[in-house]
Each structure stands twice: as C-alpha cells, then as structure tokens.
Amino acid sequence: MTKADKPVQMADAELRAEQPDAELFLWREQAITLARILERTTESPSVTKGPGRGATQLRRVTELRASLKASRSQNRELRAELLDRDRMIDAAQRDRETVQSELLALRSSTLWRALGPVRKIARVIPRPVRTLMRSPISALTRIVPSREQNPPLESAPSAIAIVNSDESSVATIEGKVIHRPSAFFRDKNSQWVEPMLRSDRLLLKEFKPTARIAVVMHLYYTDLWDELSDSIMDIPEAFDLFVSLVGEENAPFADRIRQTFPDAQIIQCDNHGRDIIPFLEIVATGVLYQYDYICKLHSKKSVYREGGGEWRQHLVDGVLRDTDRVTTILAAFDADPDMGMHVADGAKYKGREYWAGNEAHLGKYLPWFGLSTEVYEQEFAGGSVFWIRPFLLREVDSLKLNFDDFEPEPIGIDGNLAHAVERLFSVACHNAGMRITTNTDLENGSRQADRAKPPLIIANYLPQFHPIPENDRVWGKGFTEWTNVTRAQPQCKYHRQPKLPSELGFYDLRLPEIREQQASLAKAYGISAFCYYYYWFNGRKVLETPLESVLRAGQPDFPFMICWANEPWSRNWDGLSKETIIPQTYEDGWELKFAADILPLLQDDRYLRISGKRCVAIYRVQHIPNAKLALEKLRAELLRNRITDVQIIGGWLRLGDDAELPDNPSDLGLDGYFEFPPHNIPTAPETTRSIETGDSINGYNYNYTVDAAVDAMSEQRGPKRYRGVTMGWDNTARRGKDAHIFLGASPASFRRWLRATVLQIMNEKPVAEDAVFVNAWNEWAEGTYLEPDQTFGRGWLEAVSSAIGRKLSDENVYEREGGEGRTSIETNIKATQSES
C-alpha cells in the first residue's frame, strides 16, 4: 500500500460506515411526533376544565414547546455534522482522484515512455545511487514537454480547506471559492445545479410539486434563516420550499438550508429589485401556478424604521405564528373562493398617501388591465409577507417585467417599481372580485363554504382549425383560423395583439391527441362540456371532421353538445365583402333531414344533459321561417326516433333585420334562451386612437361591461335563460383597423364576472341544475378563448376553476406516479407508530 492509497482506503471505510438516512429519520420523526403531541395538547378540551388542571396543562405545553425547540436545534446540529462528514469523504475522494490523475498524466507523457529503459536499469541500481540521480532527472522533466497540453494535474486542487458548516462551509481551490452540496444532499435533490448558473430557472420549469402549498422565501439576511425556518415548520401539512439567495457571498448558504430542507429549490440572484425580482423570476417559470396556495416570506429588517425587527416578526406571525393559526388560514381559503390574500393585522393600507408615491409606475401598467390610478381607496397588502392564491399572480406576470425595469440599489422606502408591484398584487385581488383578509377578519367570522351546486360551465367550441375545400377555394389552399390569428397587430396603446397560443400550439383538429389534450385541460379546470358549432346547410355539413371523429373514436371521454350555426356562410366578417360562400336555406322537409343528421350525436352517451334533458342550441332562431312550427316538426321527428328528453334553446341575440325576441321562448317553439355576449350586453366606449392613423377606433372598456353585467344580474331573466359570459372581444385578426375591441380584459376581471354569475345562479336555484355558456373555448380570431395563451398562460382556465370554487388539489395532481412524493406529517407519524 502506498502513502497515496492509505487515506483513500480510510475514506472508503468511513463512507461504508456512514448511515445518515437512519439517524436523520430518527430525529425527524421525534420532532414530528413531539409537534403532534403539542398540537393535540393545546387543542385538548381539558385545558379549560379548571384552574388547577389548566395550570398543569400550561406547564406541560411550555415543556413541550421547549423540547420541540431543542429537538429542532439538535436536528440542525446532526445535519451539520453529517454534512461535514460527507465533505471530508468527498475531499478524500477528490484526493484519490487527484493522485490517480497525476499518475495517469505521468504515465501517458512522452518522457515516461522515453525513460522506460532507464527505469528498468534503475531497478538494479542500489538505492544510494538512485537518490543521487533524482536531481538531473527532475531537471530533464522540466525540459521535455508532456503530450497533454492541459493535463489534469494543472486543474487539480492544490489545497482543500473544509470549514465547519455553521461558518458557511466552502472548499477552497487555489484561492477560489467553490460551493457544492454534499453527495448526500445531491442524491436527495436531483434538481440541484451549481450556484450562479441561470439554469436553475430552467430546472424549475420542470419541477413537479409534491404538495398543494408552496413557501417562497427571499433570504437576503441569512442570519434570519433559523427564525424563518422555525416559522414555516408550523405549517401543518406538506409544502415545497423555494428560496432565493443574494450574491456570491451567500451562495454557500444553500448547504445550510438543505440541512433542514433537503428538497428545497434554491436560486441565486443579484441584489436588485429587493424581494420582488426574485419572486417574479420564480413566478415566470410557471412552477407556482401548480399550487393551491403560496406563502411569501422575506428576511426584511426595515433598518430605516425603529423596531424593524419587531415589524418583521409581526408580519411573519400574522401568516404563520403556530399550527393553529395556519390551520385557520388554510381552512378559510378552502371554504371561501373569494379570499384572495391574507396578511397580518395592521398590514392593510388604503388612502392616497399610501398610493400617490407610486402613481408614475402604476400609471404605466394599470391601463393594460383597463384601470386608472384612481385605486387609492382600495386596500393593499403591505410588508410583502402574505398568503396568496397563485391565480392572482397572472396579472403581474403578464407584464413581463425584467431586471432592467427596476431601479438599481440603493432605492428609497417608497416610490419605486418594487413597491408599485407590491401594490399590483392587491389590485389583481380586487379586480378578480376577491378580498384581502387579516386574522381579525377571520376571528370575526369566516365565510362558509358554498353549499349549493355550481352551474355547469359550457364552452362554445369552434372547429375551424383544419383545412377544408370551401376555405381553400375562397381564402387560398391550407387556410385555417390560424391564418388570421397570426397576422393581427396592435391597433392602439395597451392593445394585446397578436394573441397567440402557448402549450397547445397552432394545432390541427384532425389530430386526436389535440382533442384529448383539450378535453384534459377542460376537465381539470372545471369545464363541464364543449358546445360544438354545427355547420349544416340544408343537408350539407362543413367543418364536421373534428366532431365526427370524436363520435367514431369514442374519445375523448368528455361531454359535448351542438349549437347549430344556422346563418349563411359569408365573407362579411372580414370586412371585404358580403359575398355568400354557402347560403342557408330552409327547404320543405329540412326538419326531417336535420333530425336524421344530429340523431347519432344525440344517441351518444357523452351528449350533454341539463336537468336530465339533451340540449340542442340554435344560434339565430329568428332566421328560421315560421320557427315555432318548424321546431314542432323537429321535435316530432326526434320523438319518432325515441329521443324523448330533448330541450331546444335559442341564442339571446339580434342580428341585422331580425325581429325582437319575445320574452317567452315558447312563442318561438323554444324551451329557453342562452346568452351570447358580446351581444345584448352594456358597453362603454374607450377613448383611444389608432397607432397607425391617429383616428378613433372601436374600443370599449371591458371592466365597465363586467360591472354593468354584474349590476344587472338582479333583474329577472324571464321564464328560462341560461347566462353567458365572455373573456372579451377583439376581432382584429379578422377586421384589422375596423375591429371591435374590448380593452383591459384579463383573467382577473373575467373571473369577477363569472364568479358573480355563478353566485347569482346558486342563490336563485340552490338545488336545480343550471348552466353558464362561455364564449368561447377557442375563438382565437375574435379574441375570446379559454385555451392557454402566451400572455396569461392558463389564467383564463384558472379563472373558471376559481369562480366555481375548484382547486387543483381537488384533482389530486400532487400524487406522483407509483405513490411516490412527499408524505404529510400525519403519514410520517402513522408510519412511525406502525414500526414501533
């Protein structure tokens, strides 16, 4: 055994003897069990059964709290000890690799081979003589070059200094600070990357949540880590932790964080934009939208104010403090879909004095949402420590703020972009029709969960995303709706165009995998059914391929219905002419042919039933001559084919020379109406001018329409009318400068409209089944769609799930394949008890 081999073998033996997992598991389970005992003790009714008993219990609680704190401290010390041991083993391994590299470099050199005969002769030379020969041989090695231009020896560490982990452990190589977590933690966290590499943001895009809660912490002052980490341990269920560290000097602190949270996701950032830029960088990866709730923390000291440390503790205690408080907050979020943010008492502000300093920044960004700076009477959450629903981050995320938008340090205590963004989170909350709560609000009585059944959410579905001969002839070969979508350009300031798809891409509806993806998205976010536009012209069908493929394949397994688009197919929508491509006629006997064509659809088990009846919609019922008699014939033919449970509804709209719709739908042979906004909804012109010509454009304020529609909901709907909502309207892709544009539409404002609609229906009909028609699932050329786009991602879908009180965790999206993933505290305790 050589001197070089001995430390390597000793390190190998020590590595084989290392069993950190068992020791760590023991300490973790002791801490968890102690925390559960503490929780049960504090919740026990016996605490209040008398002064003597209460004093005993109080002493017991105090002892348990002290024991728990000591256990956490021991846990951290054990992790630090294990981490140091791992580093020593790693250092020994690197020593061995260095020696091997040196030997390999030497043996592969020209000199080594050239001196082969000399070595053979040297073996027979006596030791004293060999000693005298070393000097000339060393001189020769400095003259004859190696074959390797950059041998491993040059990059091998000349010295390795292992520093205790409590003092920010580093490995020093030729004076350069290099940070790597131990092999133990690298194995536990495959997402780890070298610090200061921006690839950590890329890896977050692929991160799969293991819980419904994310904790996002900005750790500028690393000396506050123990305080903040102790606070988040009071969260009574599993969570994923994201931490941002500032500067190279804090990079080694990642190891310290992983002593307590081995799976923590850590990004490195510069000291710019305070806690806001790091938070927005994590938001921009999309990972946070996969959670139900986010707890945002940061290590603020507020050195500019007296008692800054007490202020931080107050803010953190307001959202964490202990298990009981967090349990109460989460229960309130679960029960109340309109609870958007939660902050500590005293952390809500309103009034011009708190907003005015940020008006310059707010005036730049609020118009994108159809809002002015006159928001100072709204409350906003101050302190940047809060619980929030991820959906509300879509507004700020859509602004695509970057590093250069924020002022360089040092910045003032107000009036900069970081403080303006802090207020924008709250603006989004109010825009979505949600509230900001405090602990006092919850103590005064939290809202009870909705008991009434929410209505069905039916999304209108356009099948014009595949080539057909009719479009080829008129518009050119290969034309689809995407042809229009991609050519749209902004017509005025604060106009979002072009509107482009994100994750589904520019799809072709002839592909079954696209239809499957659409149905999967719709189902996950609470859409009840697709309402396919059915293009039927006296027996001639157009754009029928997607729906007929669904019928033949039996997939996707997702409810559907049809809306007969019974008007002539013309070019009037493009502003070029009123040339008719396919006329819509009603020849004698059309009712029988139409019944025969839709019969296979109605007989499919997936066809949508509302209150037990199959629903057939007709877009423009006034266009049908003698509609009441015609629909009676249609019903009779369907009845003859054993369709006994059909209901026929007509669009609540009026086009061209159409007559006014009667209040009673039965006057037209209908069972009811369905609203089809933007038809028959209040509008208000938005004063804005064309970028190109300076002329006024057909702009409307979406927020005005939302508020007016919500105010009008108390009005009687008539005998039967299904409500309708829309994400806006913007047919720039089809009409260019002659387009009609709703400005300021966003998922938050759409959610406000849909949520009010859902509540109104549940109050009117808490038991009976009802429906809301959404215009539309994929009307991209008309600027109203639920599918993910490049501005708001899945924000429109998230607005739907939020409006009906649905959470991602309702779909069990946090259960990994094979039952793997993070287990809850309760599961760990049960497992420990079972083993005992």
mmCIF file of N, CA, C and O in Angstrom, residues 628-700:
data_model
loop_
_atom_site.group_PDB
_atom_site.id
_atom_site.type_symbol
_atom_site.label_atom_id
_atom_site.label_comp_id
_atom_site.label_asym_id
_atom_site.label_seq_id
_atom_site.Cartn_x
_atom_site.Cartn_y
_atom_site.Cartn_z
ATOM 1 N N LYS A 628 -91.732 28.412 -34.881
ATOM 2 C CA LYS A 628 -92.452 27.579 -33.928
ATOM 3 C C LYS A 628 -92.938 26.290 -34.569
ATOM 4 O O LYS A 628 -92.766 25.193 -34.010
ATOM 5 N N LEU A 629 -93.514 26.385 -35.774
ATOM 6 C CA LEU A 629 -93.997 25.198 -36.460
ATOM 7 C C LEU A 629 -92.840 24.291 -36.866
ATOM 8 O O LEU A 629 -92.925 23.057 -36.738
ATOM 9 N N ALA A 630 -91.761 24.892 -37.340
ATOM 10 C CA ALA A 630 -90.611 24.095 -37.774
ATOM 11 C C ALA A 630 -90.024 23.302 -36.605
ATOM 12 O O ALA A 630 -89.667 22.125 -36.755
ATOM 13 N N LEU A 631 -89.927 23.932 -35.451
ATOM 14 C CA LEU A 631 -89.342 23.242 -34.311
ATOM 15 C C LEU A 631 -90.283 22.166 -33.776
ATOM 16 O O LEU A 631 -89.822 21.149 -33.221
ATOM 17 N N GLU A 632 -91.583 22.350 -33.936
ATOM 18 C CA GLU A 632 -92.523 21.289 -33.570
ATOM 19 C C GLU A 632 -92.300 20.061 -34.442
ATOM 20 O O GLU A 632 -92.331 18.921 -33.957
ATOM 21 N N LYS A 633 -92.049 20.276 -35.733
ATOM 22 C CA LYS A 633 -91.776 19.146 -36.640
ATOM 23 C C LYS A 633 -90.458 18.461 -36.258
ATOM 24 O O LYS A 633 -90.348 17.233 -36.308
ATOM 25 N N LEU A 634 -89.466 19.277 -35.886
ATOM 26 C CA LEU A 634 -88.180 18.710 -35.492
ATOM 27 C C LEU A 634 -88.341 17.841 -34.243
ATOM 28 O O LEU A 634 -87.814 16.722 -34.173
ATOM 29 N N ARG A 635 -89.089 18.315 -33.270
ATOM 30 C CA ARG A 635 -89.312 17.531 -32.052
ATOM 31 C C ARG A 635 -90.040 16.231 -32.361
ATOM 32 O O ARG A 635 -89.711 15.163 -31.823
ATOM 33 N N ALA A 636 -91.036 16.337 -33.240
ATOM 34 C CA ALA A 636 -91.818 15.143 -33.575
ATOM 35 C C ALA A 636 -90.946 14.079 -34.229
ATOM 36 O O ALA A 636 -91.067 12.884 -33.936
ATOM 37 N N GLU A 637 -90.030 14.516 -35.099
ATOM 38 C CA GLU A 637 -89.157 13.556 -35.767
ATOM 39 C C GLU A 637 -88.169 12.931 -34.772
ATOM 40 O O GLU A 637 -87.882 11.730 -34.842
ATOM 41 N N LEU A 638 -87.674 13.725 -33.852
ATOM 42 C CA LEU A 638 -86.781 13.181 -32.834
ATOM 43 C C LEU A 638 -87.520 12.219 -31.913
ATOM 44 O O LEU A 638 -86.988 11.165 -31.524
ATOM 45 N N LEU A 639 -88.763 12.564 -31.581
ATOM 46 C CA LEU A 639 -89.571 11.687 -30.741
ATOM 47 C C LEU A 639 -89.836 10.359 -31.440
ATOM 48 O O LEU A 639 -89.825 9.294 -30.817
ATOM 49 N N ARG A 640 -90.049 10.422 -32.766
ATOM 50 C CA ARG A 640 -90.279 9.198 -33.541
ATOM 51 C C ARG A 640 -89.054 8.288 -33.489
ATOM 52 O O ARG A 640 -89.171 7.067 -33.596
ATOM 53 N N ASN A 641 -87.887 8.896 -33.285
ATOM 54 C CA ASN A 641 -86.643 8.132 -33.154
ATOM 55 C C ASN A 641 -86.254 7.928 -31.688
ATOM 56 O O ASN A 641 -85.084 7.709 -31.385
ATOM 57 N N ARG A 642 -87.258 8.043 -30.795
ATOM 58 C CA ARG A 642 -87.099 7.717 -29.373
ATOM 59 C C ARG A 642 -86.197 8.695 -28.619
ATOM 60 O O ARG A 642 -85.624 8.345 -27.590
ATOM 61 N N ILE A 643 -86.080 9.908 -29.110
ATOM 62 C CA ILE A 643 -85.404 10.964 -28.347
ATOM 63 C C ILE A 643 -86.507 11.746 -27.638
ATOM 64 O O ILE A 643 -87.114 12.669 -28.192
ATOM 65 N N THR A 644 -86.764 11.346 -26.406
ATOM 66 C CA THR A 644 -87.916 11.895 -25.687
ATOM 67 C C THR A 644 -87.547 13.014 -24.721
ATOM 68 O O THR A 644 -88.445 13.630 -24.131
ATOM 69 N N ASP A 645 -86.250 13.262 -24.557
ATOM 70 C CA ASP A 645 -85.830 14.181 -23.499
ATOM 71 C C ASP A 645 -85.023 15.355 -24.038
ATOM 72 O O ASP A 645 -84.074 15.798 -23.409
ATOM 73 N N VAL A 646 -85.383 15.874 -25.203
ATOM 74 C CA VAL A 646 -84.626 16.958 -25.797
ATOM 75 C C VAL A 646 -85.172 18.310 -25.350
ATOM 76 O O VAL A 646 -86.380 18.467 -25.136
ATOM 77 N N GLN A 647 -84.280 19.270 -25.178
ATOM 78 C CA GLN A 647 -84.687 20.662 -24.981
ATOM 79 C C GLN A 647 -83.958 21.507 -26.024
ATOM 80 O O GLN A 647 -82.769 21.323 -26.271
ATOM 81 N N ILE A 648 -84.675 22.421 -26.654
ATOM 82 C CA ILE A 648 -84.115 23.264 -27.711
ATOM 83 C C ILE A 648 -84.080 24.691 -27.202
ATOM 84 O O ILE A 648 -85.088 25.226 -26.738
ATOM 85 N N ILE A 649 -82.888 25.313 -27.288
ATOM 86 C CA ILE A 649 -82.714 26.680 -26.798
ATOM 87 C C ILE A 649 -82.179 27.551 -27.931
ATOM 88 O O ILE A 649 -81.515 27.067 -28.850
ATOM 89 N N GLY A 650 -82.487 28.842 -27.878
ATOM 90 C CA GLY A 650 -82.065 29.769 -28.918
ATOM 91 C C GLY A 650 -81.163 30.861 -28.366
ATOM 92 O O GLY A 650 -81.235 31.210 -27.177
ATOM 93 N N GLY A 651 -80.320 31.407 -29.225
ATOM 94 C CA GLY A 651 -79.416 32.462 -28.806
ATOM 95 C C GLY A 651 -80.148 33.743 -28.459
ATOM 96 O O GLY A 651 -81.024 34.195 -29.205
ATOM 97 N N TRP A 652 -79.786 34.352 -27.309
ATOM 98 C CA TRP A 652 -80.379 35.616 -26.865
ATOM 99 C C TRP A 652 -79.622 36.749 -27.564
ATOM 100 O O TRP A 652 -78.773 37.413 -27.001
ATOM 101 N N LEU A 653 -79.961 36.972 -28.838
ATOM 102 C CA LEU A 653 -79.250 37.964 -29.636
ATOM 103 C C LEU A 653 -80.149 38.417 -30.786
ATOM 104 O O LEU A 653 -81.171 37.802 -31.093
ATOM 105 N N ARG A 654 -79.740 39.489 -31.421
ATOM 106 C CA ARG A 654 -80.485 40.030 -32.555
ATOM 107 C C ARG A 654 -79.486 40.547 -33.576
ATOM 108 O O ARG A 654 -78.616 41.358 -33.268
ATOM 109 N N LEU A 655 -79.591 40.057 -34.807
ATOM 110 C CA LEU A 655 -78.673 40.439 -35.874
ATOM 111 C C LEU A 655 -79.452 41.028 -37.041
ATOM 112 O O LEU A 655 -80.530 40.534 -37.404
ATOM 113 N N GLY A 656 -78.895 42.073 -37.656
ATOM 114 C CA GLY A 656 -79.478 42.643 -38.875
ATOM 115 C C GLY A 656 -80.929 43.039 -38.702
ATOM 116 O O GLY A 656 -81.294 43.794 -37.789
ATOM 117 N N ASP A 657 -81.765 42.485 -39.575
ATOM 118 C CA ASP A 657 -83.189 42.821 -39.577
ATOM 119 C C ASP A 657 -84.025 41.859 -38.751
ATOM 120 O O ASP A 657 -85.259 41.818 -38.896
ATOM 121 N N ASP A 658 -83.374 41.075 -37.892
ATOM 122 C CA ASP A 658 -84.127 40.122 -37.081
ATOM 123 C C ASP A 658 -85.138 40.845 -36.197
ATOM 124 O O ASP A 658 -84.905 41.968 -35.719
ATOM 125 N N ALA A 659 -86.263 40.189 -35.977
ATOM 126 C CA ALA A 659 -87.292 40.726 -35.095
ATOM 127 C C ALA A 659 -86.856 40.597 -33.640
ATOM 128 O O ALA A 659 -85.961 39.819 -33.313
ATOM 129 N N GLU A 660 -87.463 41.401 -32.788
ATOM 130 C CA GLU A 660 -87.182 41.310 -31.360
ATOM 131 C C GLU A 660 -87.564 39.919 -30.847
ATOM 132 O O GLU A 660 -88.569 39.337 -31.265
ATOM 133 N N LEU A 661 -86.767 39.405 -29.951
ATOM 134 C CA LEU A 661 -87.091 38.122 -29.349
ATOM 135 C C LEU A 661 -88.213 38.295 -28.328
ATOM 136 O O LEU A 661 -88.194 39.240 -27.527
ATOM 137 N N PRO A 662 -89.199 37.418 -28.329
ATOM 138 C CA PRO A 662 -90.251 37.506 -27.311
ATOM 139 C C PRO A 662 -89.701 37.127 -25.945
ATOM 140 O O PRO A 662 -88.736 36.351 -25.832
ATOM 141 N N ASP A 663 -90.285 37.683 -24.892
ATOM 142 C CA ASP A 663 -89.835 37.354 -23.545
ATOM 143 C C ASP A 663 -90.017 35.872 -23.250
ATOM 144 O O ASP A 663 -89.189 35.265 -22.572
ATOM 145 N N ASN A 664 -91.092 35.311 -23.760
ATOM 146 C CA ASN A 664 -91.374 33.898 -23.518
ATOM 147 C C ASN A 664 -90.818 33.070 -24.675
ATOM 148 O O ASN A 664 -91.300 33.179 -25.804
ATOM 149 N N PRO A 665 -89.804 32.234 -24.449
ATOM 150 C CA PRO A 665 -89.204 31.470 -25.546
ATOM 151 C C PRO A 665 -90.172 30.490 -26.200
ATOM 152 O O PRO A 665 -89.981 30.122 -27.369
ATOM 153 N N SER A 666 -91.210 30.079 -25.487
ATOM 154 C CA SER A 666 -92.152 29.122 -26.074
ATOM 155 C C SER A 666 -92.906 29.719 -27.254
ATOM 156 O O SER A 666 -93.442 28.984 -28.093
ATOM 157 N N ASP A 667 -92.926 31.064 -27.357
ATOM 158 C CA ASP A 667 -93.578 31.696 -28.509
ATOM 159 C C ASP A 667 -92.857 31.353 -29.810
ATOM 160 O O ASP A 667 -93.441 31.455 -30.898
ATOM 161 N N LEU A 668 -91.587 30.963 -29.704
ATOM 162 C CA LEU A 668 -90.814 30.549 -30.877
ATOM 163 C C LEU A 668 -90.616 29.037 -30.921
ATOM 164 O O LEU A 668 -89.835 28.534 -31.738
ATOM 165 N N GLY A 669 -91.297 28.321 -30.051
ATOM 166 C CA GLY A 669 -91.142 26.870 -30.009
ATOM 167 C C GLY A 669 -89.905 26.427 -29.254
ATOM 168 O O GLY A 669 -89.481 25.273 -29.384
ATOM 169 N N LEU A 670 -89.310 27.331 -28.458
ATOM 170 C CA LEU A 670 -88.095 27.035 -27.711
ATOM 171 C C LEU A 670 -88.402 26.683 -26.258
ATOM 172 O O LEU A 670 -89.441 27.092 -25.704
ATOM 173 N N ASP A 671 -87.461 25.976 -25.642
ATOM 174 C CA ASP A 671 -87.550 25.708 -24.210
ATOM 175 C C ASP A 671 -86.825 26.775 -23.390
ATOM 176 O O ASP A 671 -86.992 26.841 -22.173
ATOM 177 N N GLY A 672 -86.002 27.568 -24.041
ATOM 178 C CA GLY A 672 -85.292 28.612 -23.337
ATOM 179 C C GLY A 672 -84.317 29.333 -24.260
ATOM 180 O O GLY A 672 -84.216 29.030 -25.458
ATOM 181 N N TYR A 673 -83.626 30.300 -23.696
ATOM 182 C CA TYR A 673 -82.592 31.053 -24.421
ATOM 183 C C TYR A 673 -81.232 30.792 -23.760
ATOM 184 O O TYR A 673 -81.143 30.340 -22.625
ATOM 185 N N PHE A 674 -80.191 31.106 -24.493
ATOM 186 C CA PHE A 674 -78.844 31.154 -23.906
ATOM 187 C C PHE A 674 -78.209 32.472 -24.325
ATOM 188 O O PHE A 674 -78.297 32.881 -25.471
ATOM 189 N N GLU A 675 -77.625 33.163 -23.363
ATOM 190 C CA GLU A 675 -76.982 34.441 -23.650
ATOM 191 C C GLU A 675 -75.707 34.223 -24.455
ATOM 192 O O GLU A 675 -75.001 33.217 -24.280
ATOM 193 N N PHE A 676 -75.436 35.190 -25.335
ATOM 194 C CA PHE A 676 -74.279 35.057 -26.222
ATOM 195 C C PHE A 676 -73.543 36.399 -26.304
ATOM 196 O O PHE A 676 -73.575 37.092 -27.310
ATOM 197 N N PRO A 677 -72.860 36.781 -25.195
ATOM 198 C CA PRO A 677 -72.100 38.029 -25.247
ATOM 199 C C PRO A 677 -70.950 37.899 -26.245
ATOM 200 O O PRO A 677 -70.437 36.789 -26.447
ATOM 201 N N PRO A 678 -70.617 38.993 -26.925
ATOM 202 C CA PRO A 678 -70.902 40.391 -26.580
ATOM 203 C C PRO A 678 -72.256 40.922 -27.033
ATOM 204 O O PRO A 678 -72.492 42.132 -26.931
ATOM 205 N N HIS A 679 -73.134 40.074 -27.586
ATOM 206 C CA HIS A 679 -74.469 40.544 -27.942
ATOM 207 C C HIS A 679 -75.279 40.846 -26.678
ATOM 208 O O HIS A 679 -75.210 40.114 -25.685
ATOM 209 N N ASN A 680 -76.052 41.927 -26.749
ATOM 210 C CA ASN A 680 -77.002 42.292 -25.690
ATOM 211 C C ASN A 680 -76.325 42.484 -24.330
ATOM 212 O O ASN A 680 -76.858 42.092 -23.295
ATOM 213 N N ILE A 681 -75.150 43.104 -24.320
ATOM 214 C CA ILE A 681 -74.514 43.453 -23.050
ATOM 215 C C ILE A 681 -74.166 44.938 -23.079
ATOM 216 O O ILE A 681 -73.949 45.516 -24.150
ATOM 217 N N PRO A 682 -74.141 45.587 -21.920
ATOM 218 C CA PRO A 682 -73.822 47.029 -21.885
ATOM 219 C C PRO A 682 -72.357 47.272 -22.231
ATOM 220 O O PRO A 682 -71.473 46.488 -21.862
ATOM 221 N N THR A 683 -72.101 48.350 -22.950
ATOM 222 C CA THR A 683 -70.731 48.721 -23.314
ATOM 223 C C THR A 683 -70.516 50.206 -23.083
ATOM 224 O O THR A 683 -71.466 50.986 -23.011
ATOM 225 N N ALA A 684 -69.249 50.584 -22.965
ATOM 226 C CA ALA A 684 -68.864 51.994 -22.836
ATOM 227 C C ALA A 684 -67.646 52.225 -23.709
ATOM 228 O O ALA A 684 -66.651 51.511 -23.591
ATOM 229 N N PRO A 685 -67.702 53.210 -24.620
ATOM 230 C CA PRO A 685 -66.542 53.468 -25.494
ATOM 231 C C PRO A 685 -65.307 53.825 -24.691
ATOM 232 O O PRO A 685 -65.377 54.511 -23.671
ATOM 233 N N GLU A 686 -64.185 53.340 -25.151
ATOM 234 C CA GLU A 686 -62.890 53.667 -24.552
ATOM 235 C C GLU A 686 -62.193 54.653 -25.485
ATOM 236 O O GLU A 686 -61.918 54.332 -26.643
ATOM 237 N N THR A 687 -61.948 55.861 -24.983
ATOM 238 C CA THR A 687 -61.335 56.886 -25.819
ATOM 239 C C THR A 687 -59.886 56.517 -26.111
ATOM 240 O O THR A 687 -59.016 56.592 -25.230
ATOM 241 N N THR A 688 -59.635 56.094 -27.314
ATOM 242 C CA THR A 688 -58.281 55.725 -27.720
ATOM 243 C C THR A 688 -58.158 55.848 -29.222
ATOM 244 O O THR A 688 -59.174 55.835 -29.941
ATOM 245 N N ARG A 689 -56.937 55.988 -29.710
ATOM 246 C CA ARG A 689 -56.725 56.262 -31.119
ATOM 247 C C ARG A 689 -55.780 55.251 -31.743
ATOM 248 O O ARG A 689 -54.943 54.651 -31.074
ATOM 249 N N SER A 690 -55.920 55.125 -33.044
ATOM 250 C CA SER A 690 -55.117 54.179 -33.797
ATOM 251 C C SER A 690 -53.642 54.557 -33.772
ATOM 252 O O SER A 690 -53.280 55.727 -33.909
ATOM 253 N N ILE A 691 -52.786 53.565 -33.588
ATOM 254 C CA ILE A 691 -51.339 53.792 -33.636
ATOM 255 C C ILE A 691 -50.920 54.233 -35.032
ATOM 256 O O ILE A 691 -50.059 55.099 -35.198
ATOM 257 N N GLU A 692 -51.571 53.687 -36.043
ATOM 258 C CA GLU A 692 -51.161 53.920 -37.428
ATOM 259 C C GLU A 692 -51.671 55.245 -37.974
ATOM 260 O O GLU A 692 -50.910 56.014 -38.578
ATOM 261 N N THR A 693 -52.963 55.545 -37.738
ATOM 262 C CA THR A 693 -53.571 56.720 -38.379
ATOM 263 C C THR A 693 -53.888 57.851 -37.414
ATOM 264 O O THR A 693 -54.094 58.990 -37.850
ATOM 265 N N GLY A 694 -53.980 57.541 -36.119
ATOM 266 C CA GLY A 694 -54.386 58.554 -35.156
ATOM 267 C C GLY A 694 -55.886 58.729 -35.053
ATOM 268 O O GLY A 694 -56.380 59.533 -34.261
ATOM 269 N N ASP A 695 -56.640 57.987 -35.872
ATOM 270 C CA ASP A 695 -58.103 58.068 -35.826
ATOM 271 C C ASP A 695 -58.639 57.269 -34.642
ATOM 272 O O ASP A 695 -57.986 56.364 -34.121
ATOM 273 N N SER A 696 -59.862 57.596 -34.254
ATOM 274 C CA SER A 696 -60.514 56.837 -33.180
ATOM 275 C C SER A 696 -60.790 55.412 -33.655
ATOM 276 O O SER A 696 -61.051 55.180 -34.841
ATOM 277 N N ILE A 697 -60.724 54.481 -32.724
ATOM 278 C CA ILE A 697 -61.018 53.092 -33.057
ATOM 279 C C ILE A 697 -62.241 52.644 -32.267
ATOM 280 O O ILE A 697 -62.697 53.336 -31.350
ATOM 281 N N ASN A 698 -62.759 51.472 -32.604
ATOM 282 C CA ASN A 698 -63.938 50.931 -31.922
ATOM 283 C C ASN A 698 -63.497 50.204 -30.647
ATOM 284 O O ASN A 698 -63.481 48.974 -30.581
ATOM 285 N N GLY A 699 -63.123 50.984 -29.657
ATOM 286 C CA GLY A 699 -62.651 50.411 -28.401
ATOM 287 C C GLY A 699 -63.685 50.536 -27.305
ATOM 288 O O GLY A 699 -64.452 51.512 -27.246
ATOM 289 N N TYR A 700 -63.722 49.545 -26.424
ATOM 290 C CA TYR A 700 -64.678 49.522 -25.318
ATOM 291 C C TYR A 700 -63.951 49.065 -24.053
ATOM 292 O O TYR A 700 -63.002 48.286 -24.110
#
